[in-house]
PDB file of C-alpha atoms in Angstrom:
ATOM      1  CA  UNK A1305     -30.818   1.154  10.036  1.00 31.00           C
ATOM      2  CA  UNK A1306     -27.520   2.927   9.857  1.00 34.00           C
ATOM      3  CA  UNK A1307     -27.210   6.165   7.965  1.00 34.00           C
ATOM      4  CA  UNK A1308     -24.557   8.724   7.094  1.00 38.00           C
ATOM      5  CA  UNK A1309     -20.836   8.087   6.921  1.00 45.00           C
ATOM      6  CA  UNK A1310     -20.975   4.955   9.026  1.00 47.00           C
ATOM      7  CA  UNK A1311     -23.186   2.913   6.698  1.00 43.00           C
ATOM      8  CA  UNK A1312     -22.184  -0.725   7.076  1.00 39.00           C
ATOM      9  CA  UNK A1313     -22.371  -3.899   5.088  1.00 36.00           C
ATOM     10  CA  UNK A1314     -25.395  -5.874   6.232  1.00 33.00           C
ATOM     11  CA  UNK A1315     -23.116  -8.861   6.848  1.00 35.00           C
ATOM     12  CA  UNK A1316     -21.334  -6.844   9.494  1.00 43.00           C
ATOM     13  CA  UNK A1317     -23.862  -5.033  11.607  1.00 43.00           C
ATOM     14  CA  UNK A1318     -27.517  -5.912  11.994  1.00 41.00           C
ATOM     15  CA  UNK A1319     -29.264  -3.455  14.247  1.00 39.00           C
ATOM     16  CA  UNK A1320     -32.698  -2.387  15.344  1.00 38.00           C
ATOM     17  CA  UNK A1321     -33.112   0.693  17.539  1.00 40.00           C
ATOM     18  CA  UNK A1322     -34.458  -0.187  20.989  1.00 43.00           C
ATOM     19  CA  UNK A1323     -34.089  -3.932  20.467  1.00 44.00           C
ATOM     20  CA  UNK A1324     -30.329  -3.723  20.562  1.00 49.00           C
ATOM     21  CA  UNK A1325     -27.854  -4.904  17.973  1.00 50.00           C
ATOM     22  CA  UNK A1326     -26.322  -8.118  16.775  1.00 47.00           C
ATOM     23  CA  UNK A1327     -22.740  -8.369  15.584  1.00 47.00           C
ATOM     24  CA  UNK A1328     -22.376 -11.076  12.986  1.00 53.00           C
ATOM     25  CA  UNK A1329     -18.850 -10.343  11.760  1.00 68.00           C
ATOM     26  CA  UNK A1330     -15.779 -12.368  12.573  1.00 89.00           C
ATOM     27  CA  UNK A1331     -13.340 -11.131  15.185  1.00 93.00           C
ATOM     28  CA  UNK A1332     -10.145 -10.237  13.317  1.00 94.00           C
ATOM     29  CA  UNK A1333      -8.163  -8.808  16.238  1.00 96.00           C
ATOM     30  CA  UNK A1334      -8.329 -10.050  19.807  1.00 97.00           C
ATOM     31  CA  UNK A1335      -6.120  -8.783  22.617  1.00 97.00           C
ATOM     32  CA  UNK A1336      -6.089 -10.687  25.893  1.00 97.00           C
ATOM     33  CA  UNK A1337      -4.540  -9.508  29.171  1.00 97.00           C
ATOM     34  CA  UNK A1338      -1.758  -7.628  27.389  1.00 97.00           C
ATOM     35  CA  UNK A1339       1.167  -6.193  29.351  1.00 97.00           C
ATOM     36  CA  UNK A1340       4.314  -4.386  28.284  1.00 96.00           C
ATOM     37  CA  UNK A1341       6.951  -3.361  30.818  1.00 94.00           C
ATOM     38  CA  UNK A1342      10.063  -1.285  30.230  1.00 89.00           C
ATOM     39  CA  UNK A1343      13.011  -1.055  32.598  1.00 87.00           C
ATOM     40  CA  UNK A1344      14.043   2.563  33.163  1.00 85.00           C
ATOM     41  CA  UNK A1345      16.982   2.568  35.537  1.00 83.00           C
ATOM     42  CA  UNK A1346      15.798   0.790  38.659  1.00 83.00           C
ATOM     43  CA  UNK A1347      12.137   1.440  37.845  1.00 85.00           C
ATOM     44  CA  UNK A1348       9.643  -0.581  35.838  1.00 87.00           C
ATOM     45  CA  UNK A1349       7.344   1.408  33.529  1.00 87.00           C
ATOM     46  CA  UNK A1350       3.987  -0.164  32.645  1.00 90.00           C
ATOM     47  CA  UNK A1351       3.441   0.912  29.033  1.00 94.00           C
ATOM     48  CA  UNK A1352       0.478  -1.482  28.782  1.00 96.00           C
ATOM     49  CA  UNK A1353      -1.241  -2.738  31.887  1.00 95.00           C
ATOM     50  CA  UNK A1354      -3.738  -5.551  31.296  1.00 95.00           C
ATOM     51  CA  UNK A1355      -5.370  -4.553  28.005  1.00 96.00           C
ATOM     52  CA  UNK A1356      -8.330  -6.531  26.595  1.00 96.00           C
ATOM     53  CA  UNK A1357     -10.473  -5.788  23.525  1.00 96.00           C
ATOM     54  CA  UNK A1358     -11.687  -7.112  20.170  1.00 95.00           C
ATOM     55  CA  UNK A1359     -11.908  -5.597  16.695  1.00 96.00           C
ATOM     56  CA  UNK A1360     -14.403  -6.961  14.176  1.00 94.00           C
ATOM     57  CA  UNK A1361     -14.149  -7.446  10.443  1.00 93.00           C
ATOM     58  CA  UNK A1362     -15.022  -4.305   8.478  1.00 93.00           C
ATOM     59  CA  UNK A1363     -14.710  -2.038  11.512  1.00 94.00           C
ATOM     60  CA  UNK A1364     -13.003   1.342  11.800  1.00 96.00           C
ATOM     61  CA  UNK A1365     -11.576   1.479  15.310  1.00 96.00           C
ATOM     62  CA  UNK A1366      -9.707   4.452  16.813  1.00 96.00           C
ATOM     63  CA  UNK A1367      -7.327   4.102  19.759  1.00 97.00           C
ATOM     64  CA  UNK A1368      -7.199   7.495  21.457  1.00 96.00           C
ATOM     65  CA  UNK A1369      -4.828   8.770  24.106  1.00 94.00           C
ATOM     66  CA  UNK A1370      -2.369  11.501  24.969  1.00 93.00           C
ATOM     67  CA  UNK A1371       1.378  11.237  24.488  1.00 89.00           C
ATOM     68  CA  UNK A1372       2.729   8.516  26.767  1.00 89.00           C
ATOM     69  CA  UNK A1373      -0.653   6.831  27.223  1.00 93.00           C
ATOM     70  CA  UNK A1374       0.489   3.582  25.600  1.00 93.00           C
ATOM     71  CA  UNK A1375      -1.460   3.899  22.349  1.00 94.00           C
ATOM     72  CA  UNK A1376       1.549   3.683  20.029  1.00 92.00           C
ATOM     73  CA  UNK A1377       2.989   0.769  21.997  1.00 94.00           C
ATOM     74  CA  UNK A1378      -0.353  -0.978  21.623  1.00 95.00           C
ATOM     75  CA  UNK A1379      -0.371  -0.413  17.857  1.00 94.00           C
ATOM     76  CA  UNK A1380       3.165  -1.800  17.647  1.00 93.00           C
ATOM     77  CA  UNK A1381       1.974  -4.918  19.482  1.00 94.00           C
ATOM     78  CA  UNK A1382      -0.944  -5.360  17.080  1.00 95.00           C
ATOM     79  CA  UNK A1383       1.414  -5.034  14.117  1.00 92.00           C
ATOM     80  CA  UNK A1384       3.949  -7.441  15.589  1.00 92.00           C
ATOM     81  CA  UNK A1385       6.629  -4.752  15.730  1.00 92.00           C
ATOM     82  CA  UNK A1386       7.118  -5.262  19.479  1.00 93.00           C
ATOM     83  CA  UNK A1387       6.711  -8.299  21.713  1.00 94.00           C
ATOM     84  CA  UNK A1388       4.490  -8.085  24.806  1.00 95.00           C
ATOM     85  CA  UNK A1389       5.854  -8.857  28.244  1.00 95.00           C
ATOM     86  CA  UNK A1390       2.895 -11.168  28.571  1.00 96.00           C
ATOM     87  CA  UNK A1391      -0.563 -11.625  27.119  1.00 97.00           C
ATOM     88  CA  UNK A1392      -1.997 -12.618  23.749  1.00 97.00           C
ATOM     89  CA  UNK A1393      -2.373 -10.816  20.418  1.00 97.00           C
ATOM     90  CA  UNK A1394      -4.515 -12.834  18.017  1.00 96.00           C
ATOM     91  CA  UNK A1395      -4.773 -11.475  14.473  1.00 95.00           C
ATOM     92  CA  UNK A1396      -7.092 -13.320  12.094  1.00 92.00           C
ATOM     93  CA  UNK A1397      -6.756 -16.441  14.234  1.00 92.00           C
ATOM     94  CA  UNK A1398      -2.947 -16.287  14.483  1.00 94.00           C
ATOM     95  CA  UNK A1399      -1.094 -15.769  17.780  1.00 96.00           C
ATOM     96  CA  UNK A1400       1.448 -13.260  16.534  1.00 96.00           C
ATOM     97  CA  UNK A1401       3.097 -12.905  19.957  1.00 95.00           C
ATOM     98  CA  UNK A1402       4.405 -16.456  19.424  1.00 95.00           C
ATOM     99  CA  UNK A1403       5.786 -15.870  15.919  1.00 96.00           C
ATOM    100  CA  UNK A1404       9.477 -15.469  15.187  1.00 94.00           C
ATOM    101  CA  UNK A1405      10.663 -12.535  13.088  1.00 94.00           C
ATOM    102  CA  UNK A1406      10.635 -14.467   9.820  1.00 94.00           C
ATOM    103  CA  UNK A1407       7.013 -15.531  10.289  1.00 95.00           C
ATOM    104  CA  UNK A1408       6.027 -12.026  11.394  1.00 94.00           C
ATOM    105  CA  UNK A1409       7.510 -10.473   8.250  1.00 92.00           C
ATOM    106  CA  UNK A1410       5.551 -12.880   6.062  1.00 91.00           C
ATOM    107  CA  UNK A1411       2.369 -12.361   8.081  1.00 92.00           C
ATOM    108  CA  UNK A1412       2.566  -8.569   7.794  1.00 91.00           C
ATOM    109  CA  UNK A1413       3.373  -8.768   4.088  1.00 89.00           C
ATOM    110  CA  UNK A1414       0.356 -10.978   3.381  1.00 89.00           C
ATOM    111  CA  UNK A1415      -2.242  -9.490   5.736  1.00 91.00           C
ATOM    112  CA  UNK A1416      -1.430  -5.945   6.837  1.00 93.00           C
ATOM    113  CA  UNK A1417      -1.237  -2.473   5.303  1.00 92.00           C
ATOM    114  CA  UNK A1418       0.406   0.468   7.106  1.00 92.00           C
ATOM    115  CA  UNK A1419      -0.300   4.193   6.886  1.00 92.00           C
ATOM    116  CA  UNK A1420       2.433   6.271   8.524  1.00 88.00           C
ATOM    117  CA  UNK A1421       2.419   9.784   9.954  1.00 87.00           C
ATOM    118  CA  UNK A1422       5.596  10.697   8.057  1.00 88.00           C
ATOM    119  CA  UNK A1423       4.386   9.204   4.730  1.00 88.00           C
ATOM    120  CA  UNK A1424       7.604   7.124   4.293  1.00 90.00           C
ATOM    121  CA  UNK A1425       7.696   7.563   0.515  1.00 94.00           C
ATOM    122  CA  UNK A1426      10.915   7.064  -1.430  1.00 94.00           C
ATOM    123  CA  UNK A1427      11.928  10.426  -2.875  1.00 94.00           C
ATOM    124  CA  UNK A1428      13.590   8.948  -5.950  1.00 95.00           C
ATOM    125  CA  UNK A1429      10.418   7.121  -7.013  1.00 96.00           C
ATOM    126  CA  UNK A1430       7.211   8.393  -8.593  1.00 97.00           C
ATOM    127  CA  UNK A1431       3.871   8.000  -6.835  1.00 97.00           C
ATOM    128  CA  UNK A1432       3.124   5.030  -9.089  1.00 97.00           C
ATOM    129  CA  UNK A1433       6.438   3.351  -8.262  1.00 97.00           C
ATOM    130  CA  UNK A1434       5.998   3.958  -4.528  1.00 96.00           C
ATOM    131  CA  UNK A1435       2.558   2.347  -4.573  1.00 96.00           C
ATOM    132  CA  UNK A1436       3.756  -0.605  -6.655  1.00 96.00           C
ATOM    133  CA  UNK A1437       6.796  -1.278  -4.470  1.00 93.00           C
ATOM    134  CA  UNK A1438       5.157  -3.700  -1.949  1.00 92.00           C
ATOM    135  CA  UNK A1439       4.098  -5.903  -4.864  1.00 92.00           C
ATOM    136  CA  UNK A1440       7.705  -6.421  -5.950  1.00 87.00           C
ATOM    137  CA  UNK A1441       8.097  -8.949  -3.128  1.00 81.00           C
ATOM    138  CA  UNK A1442       5.246 -11.070  -4.475  1.00 82.00           C
ATOM    139  CA  UNK A1443       6.693 -12.298  -7.733  1.00 80.00           C
ATOM    140  CA  UNK A1444       4.398 -10.211  -9.941  1.00 87.00           C
ATOM    141  CA  UNK A1445       5.469  -8.895 -13.322  1.00 91.00           C
ATOM    142  CA  UNK A1446       6.192  -5.176 -13.581  1.00 92.00           C
ATOM    143  CA  UNK A1447       3.197  -4.707 -15.872  1.00 94.00           C
ATOM    144  CA  UNK A1448       0.782  -6.216 -13.353  1.00 95.00           C
ATOM    145  CA  UNK A1449       2.358  -4.304 -10.460  1.00 95.00           C
ATOM    146  CA  UNK A1450       1.995  -0.943 -12.198  1.00 96.00           C
ATOM    147  CA  UNK A1451      -1.535  -1.714 -13.353  1.00 96.00           C
ATOM    148  CA  UNK A1452      -2.645  -2.517  -9.815  1.00 96.00           C
ATOM    149  CA  UNK A1453      -0.810   0.514  -8.421  1.00 96.00           C
ATOM    150  CA  UNK A1454      -2.555   2.801 -10.916  1.00 97.00           C
ATOM    151  CA  UNK A1455      -5.897   1.361  -9.857  1.00 96.00           C
ATOM    152  CA  UNK A1456      -5.133   2.263  -6.235  1.00 96.00           C
ATOM    153  CA  UNK A1457      -4.020   5.781  -7.162  1.00 96.00           C
ATOM    154  CA  UNK A1458      -7.293   6.229  -8.997  1.00 95.00           C
ATOM    155  CA  UNK A1459      -9.138   5.013  -5.896  1.00 93.00           C
ATOM    156  CA  UNK A1460      -7.544   7.737  -3.752  1.00 94.00           C
ATOM    157  CA  UNK A1461      -8.038  10.412  -6.425  1.00 93.00           C
ATOM    158  CA  UNK A1462      -4.423  10.757  -7.549  1.00 95.00           C
ATOM    159  CA  UNK A1463      -4.342   9.150 -10.976  1.00 95.00           C
ATOM    160  CA  UNK A1464      -3.171  12.410 -12.546  1.00 96.00           C
ATOM    161  CA  UNK A1465      -0.221  12.548 -10.096  1.00 97.00           C
ATOM    162  CA  UNK A1466       1.041   9.047 -10.901  1.00 97.00           C
ATOM    163  CA  UNK A1467       4.321  10.270 -12.392  1.00 98.00           C
ATOM    164  CA  UNK A1468       5.000  12.908  -9.734  1.00 98.00           C
ATOM    165  CA  UNK A1469       7.688  12.419  -7.112  1.00 97.00           C
ATOM    166  CA  UNK A1470       7.024  13.185  -3.422  1.00 96.00           C
ATOM    167  CA  UNK A1471       8.625  16.648  -3.586  1.00 95.00           C
ATOM    168  CA  UNK A1472       6.133  17.561  -6.324  1.00 97.00           C
ATOM    169  CA  UNK A1473       3.117  16.769  -4.140  1.00 96.00           C
ATOM    170  CA  UNK A1474       1.472  18.342  -1.108  1.00 94.00           C
ATOM    171  CA  UNK A1475       1.409  16.624   2.277  1.00 93.00           C
ATOM    172  CA  UNK A1476      -2.168  15.522   1.745  1.00 93.00           C
ATOM    173  CA  UNK A1477      -1.332  14.068  -1.652  1.00 95.00           C
ATOM    174  CA  UNK A1478       1.663  12.221  -0.218  1.00 95.00           C
ATOM    175  CA  UNK A1479      -0.518  10.707   2.487  1.00 93.00           C
ATOM    176  CA  UNK A1480      -3.000   9.561  -0.147  1.00 94.00           C
ATOM    177  CA  UNK A1481      -0.123   7.863  -1.937  1.00 96.00           C
ATOM    178  CA  UNK A1482       0.698   6.227   1.385  1.00 94.00           C
ATOM    179  CA  UNK A1483      -2.870   4.967   1.652  1.00 94.00           C
ATOM    180  CA  UNK A1484      -2.779   3.642  -1.917  1.00 95.00           C
ATOM    181  CA  UNK A1485       0.444   1.816  -1.073  1.00 95.00           C
ATOM    182  CA  UNK A1486      -1.196   0.265   1.990  1.00 94.00           C
ATOM    183  CA  UNK A1487      -4.184  -0.865  -0.088  1.00 94.00           C
ATOM    184  CA  UNK A1488      -2.291  -2.253  -3.072  1.00 94.00           C
ATOM    185  CA  UNK A1489      -1.596  -5.592  -1.359  1.00 92.00           C
ATOM    186  CA  UNK A1490      -5.323  -5.970  -0.574  1.00 93.00           C
ATOM    187  CA  UNK A1491      -4.709  -6.303   3.168  1.00 93.00           C
ATOM    188  CA  UNK A1492      -7.268  -7.738   5.526  1.00 92.00           C
ATOM    189  CA  UNK A1493      -6.253  -5.225   8.202  1.00 95.00           C
ATOM    190  CA  UNK A1494      -4.901  -1.679   7.995  1.00 95.00           C
ATOM    191  CA  UNK A1495      -3.015   0.124  10.760  1.00 96.00           C
ATOM    192  CA  UNK A1496      -2.702   3.917  10.761  1.00 94.00           C
ATOM    193  CA  UNK A1497      -0.324   5.664  13.174  1.00 92.00           C
ATOM    194  CA  UNK A1498      -1.336   9.327  13.611  1.00 92.00           C
ATOM    195  CA  UNK A1499      -2.049   9.477   9.847  1.00 91.00           C
ATOM    196  CA  UNK A1500      -2.928  13.182   9.914  1.00 89.00           C
ATOM    197  CA  UNK A1501      -0.113  14.282  12.224  1.00 88.00           C
ATOM    198  CA  UNK A1502       1.704  16.184   9.466  1.00 87.00           C
ATOM    199  CA  UNK A1503      -1.403  17.611   7.790  1.00 90.00           C
ATOM    200  CA  UNK A1504      -3.384  20.818   8.297  1.00 90.00           C
ATOM    201  CA  UNK A1505      -6.928  20.625   9.669  1.00 89.00           C
ATOM    202  CA  UNK A1506      -8.689  20.834   6.298  1.00 90.00           C
ATOM    203  CA  UNK A1507      -6.486  18.167   4.725  1.00 91.00           C
ATOM    204  CA  UNK A1508      -6.844  16.017   7.854  1.00 91.00           C
ATOM    205  CA  UNK A1509     -10.621  16.005   7.516  1.00 91.00           C
ATOM    206  CA  UNK A1510     -10.375  15.059   3.845  1.00 91.00           C
ATOM    207  CA  UNK A1511      -7.999  12.228   4.726  1.00 92.00           C
ATOM    208  CA  UNK A1512     -10.343  10.911   7.407  1.00 92.00           C
ATOM    209  CA  UNK A1513     -13.257  11.006   4.973  1.00 92.00           C
ATOM    210  CA  UNK A1514     -11.214   8.956   2.509  1.00 92.00           C
ATOM    211  CA  UNK A1515     -10.315   6.419   5.196  1.00 93.00           C
ATOM    212  CA  UNK A1516     -13.986   6.138   6.120  1.00 93.00           C
ATOM    213  CA  UNK A1517     -14.922   5.523   2.473  1.00 92.00           C
ATOM    214  CA  UNK A1518     -12.265   2.824   2.118  1.00 90.00           C
ATOM    215  CA  UNK A1519     -13.606   0.977   5.163  1.00 91.00           C
ATOM    216  CA  UNK A1520     -17.197   1.205   3.943  1.00 91.00           C
ATOM    217  CA  UNK A1521     -16.776   0.495   0.241  1.00 88.00           C
ATOM    218  CA  UNK A1522     -13.973  -2.055   0.412  1.00 88.00           C
ATOM    219  CA  UNK A1523     -14.896  -3.711   3.704  1.00 89.00           C
ATOM    220  CA  UNK A1524     -11.488  -3.182   5.287  1.00 92.00           C
ATOM    221  CA  UNK A1525     -10.712  -3.403   8.974  1.00 95.00           C
ATOM    222  CA  UNK A1526      -8.840  -0.280  10.063  1.00 96.00           C
ATOM    223  CA  UNK A1527      -7.219   0.490  13.409  1.00 97.00           C
ATOM    224  CA  UNK A1528      -6.032   4.069  13.836  1.00 96.00           C
ATOM    225  CA  UNK A1529      -4.021   5.623  16.648  1.00 95.00           C
ATOM    226  CA  UNK A1530      -4.628   9.322  17.300  1.00 94.00           C
ATOM    227  CA  UNK A1531      -4.565  11.929  20.056  1.00 93.00           C
ATOM    228  CA  UNK A1532      -7.293  13.975  18.329  1.00 92.00           C
ATOM    229  CA  UNK A1533     -10.884  13.413  19.489  1.00 92.00           C
ATOM    230  CA  UNK A1534     -12.342  15.277  16.517  1.00 90.00           C
ATOM    231  CA  UNK A1535     -10.687  12.843  14.099  1.00 90.00           C
ATOM    232  CA  UNK A1536     -11.627   9.787  16.149  1.00 93.00           C
ATOM    233  CA  UNK A1537     -15.287  10.817  15.971  1.00 92.00           C
ATOM    234  CA  UNK A1538     -15.580   9.356  12.472  1.00 92.00           C
ATOM    235  CA  UNK A1539     -14.621   5.859  13.684  1.00 95.00           C
ATOM    236  CA  UNK A1540     -17.151   3.154  14.536  1.00 95.00           C
ATOM    237  CA  UNK A1541     -15.648   2.608  17.956  1.00 95.00           C
ATOM    238  CA  UNK A1542     -13.215   4.577  20.076  1.00 96.00           C
ATOM    239  CA  UNK A1543     -10.944   2.847  22.577  1.00 96.00           C
ATOM    240  CA  UNK A1544      -9.634   5.323  25.138  1.00 97.00           C
ATOM    241  CA  UNK A1545      -6.339   4.479  26.793  1.00 96.00           C
ATOM    242  CA  UNK A1546      -4.773   6.212  29.812  1.00 96.00           C
ATOM    243  CA  UNK A1547      -1.524   5.139  31.478  1.00 94.00           C
ATOM    244  CA  UNK A1548      -1.535   1.827  29.642  1.00 95.00           C
ATOM    245  CA  UNK A1549      -5.093   0.912  30.597  1.00 96.00           C
ATOM    246  CA  UNK A1550      -8.307   1.023  28.602  1.00 96.00           C
ATOM    247  CA  UNK A1551     -10.619   3.340  30.504  1.00 96.00           C
ATOM    248  CA  UNK A1552     -13.543   3.538  28.084  1.00 94.00           C
ATOM    249  CA  UNK A1553     -14.849   2.077  24.824  1.00 94.00           C
ATOM    250  CA  UNK A1554     -17.382   4.183  22.913  1.00 93.00           C
ATOM    251  CA  UNK A1555     -19.582   2.691  20.189  1.00 91.00           C
ATOM    252  CA  UNK A1556     -20.516   5.480  17.786  1.00 80.00           C
ATOM    253  CA  UNK A1557     -22.834   3.234  15.797  1.00 75.00           C
ATOM    254  CA  UNK A1558     -25.158   2.857  18.765  1.00 61.00           C
ATOM    255  CA  UNK A1559     -25.037   6.615  19.364  1.00 50.00           C
ATOM    256  CA  UNK A1560     -26.024   7.244  15.744  1.00 50.00           C
ATOM    257  CA  UNK A1561     -28.993   4.918  16.065  1.00 48.00           C
ATOM    258  CA  UNK A1562     -30.182   6.432  19.326  1.00 42.00           C
ATOM    259  CA  UNK A1563     -30.048   9.908  17.791  1.00 46.00           C
ATOM    260  CA  UNK A1564     -31.941   8.693  14.730  1.00 47.00           C
ATOM    261  CA  UNK A1565     -34.622   7.069  16.905  1.00 48.00           C
ATOM    262  CA  UNK A1566     -35.055  10.246  18.928  1.00 46.00           C
ATOM    263  CA  UNK A1567     -35.475  12.249  15.736  1.00 50.00           C
ATOM    264  CA  UNK A1568     -38.063   9.803  14.394  1.00 50.00           C
ATOM    265  CA  UNK A1569     -40.042   9.893  17.634  1.00 50.00           C
ATOM    266  CA  UNK A1570     -40.193  13.677  17.545  1.00 50.00           C
TER     267      UNK A1570
END
């Protein structure tokens, strides 16, 4: 069985030590033969060069690479913010590479939550108002919007900061507000782009722990882009990308089980 921070819902991951594991969750993200080329003068730059992988429901997946590796371009493709040169991006059964901008906006609004490196909070709004803002496009009354936003602030441990504006909060607190804002629409999938890039090491670890808890307790699928191996270690799987190609996929759940088995045998 799985222990520690990566405890999973039984509906997601059924596993038995040396007998292998069985994945019973739905595939929520599937990337097939994905390419992205950019013209730079007379040269063609391969930002993504034949990328294939899947992400399962309730999984925390980290895409790791150095600057220029293609990881941010890949995240933009998954979020429908950029179009691939060729290939397929299937999110929850929908081919988003075929959608026009109007359909993409609706799809993101209904299915996706974003956590940004730079927080992207509106300075004139309180934490509560920032979190409630995405709900204003859904025809909800102000009372319902604020009630749901307060619930999300409580979830991330910031209920007492609800009436504070961004300049009255630390970087870590602002990022928690950003997470609450991403969660308030109850997204099926969450994308995080270097979410700890503007945080110190201690605050970064606390933020990663919170992200892990959200995935576990609320059964969210989370895809995070990072350059930091120590932060990626908390993910269920790590996809390593170099020069636009996936060079390695590490499954930390299997590693946890192997270590547990070894300890039991001793």
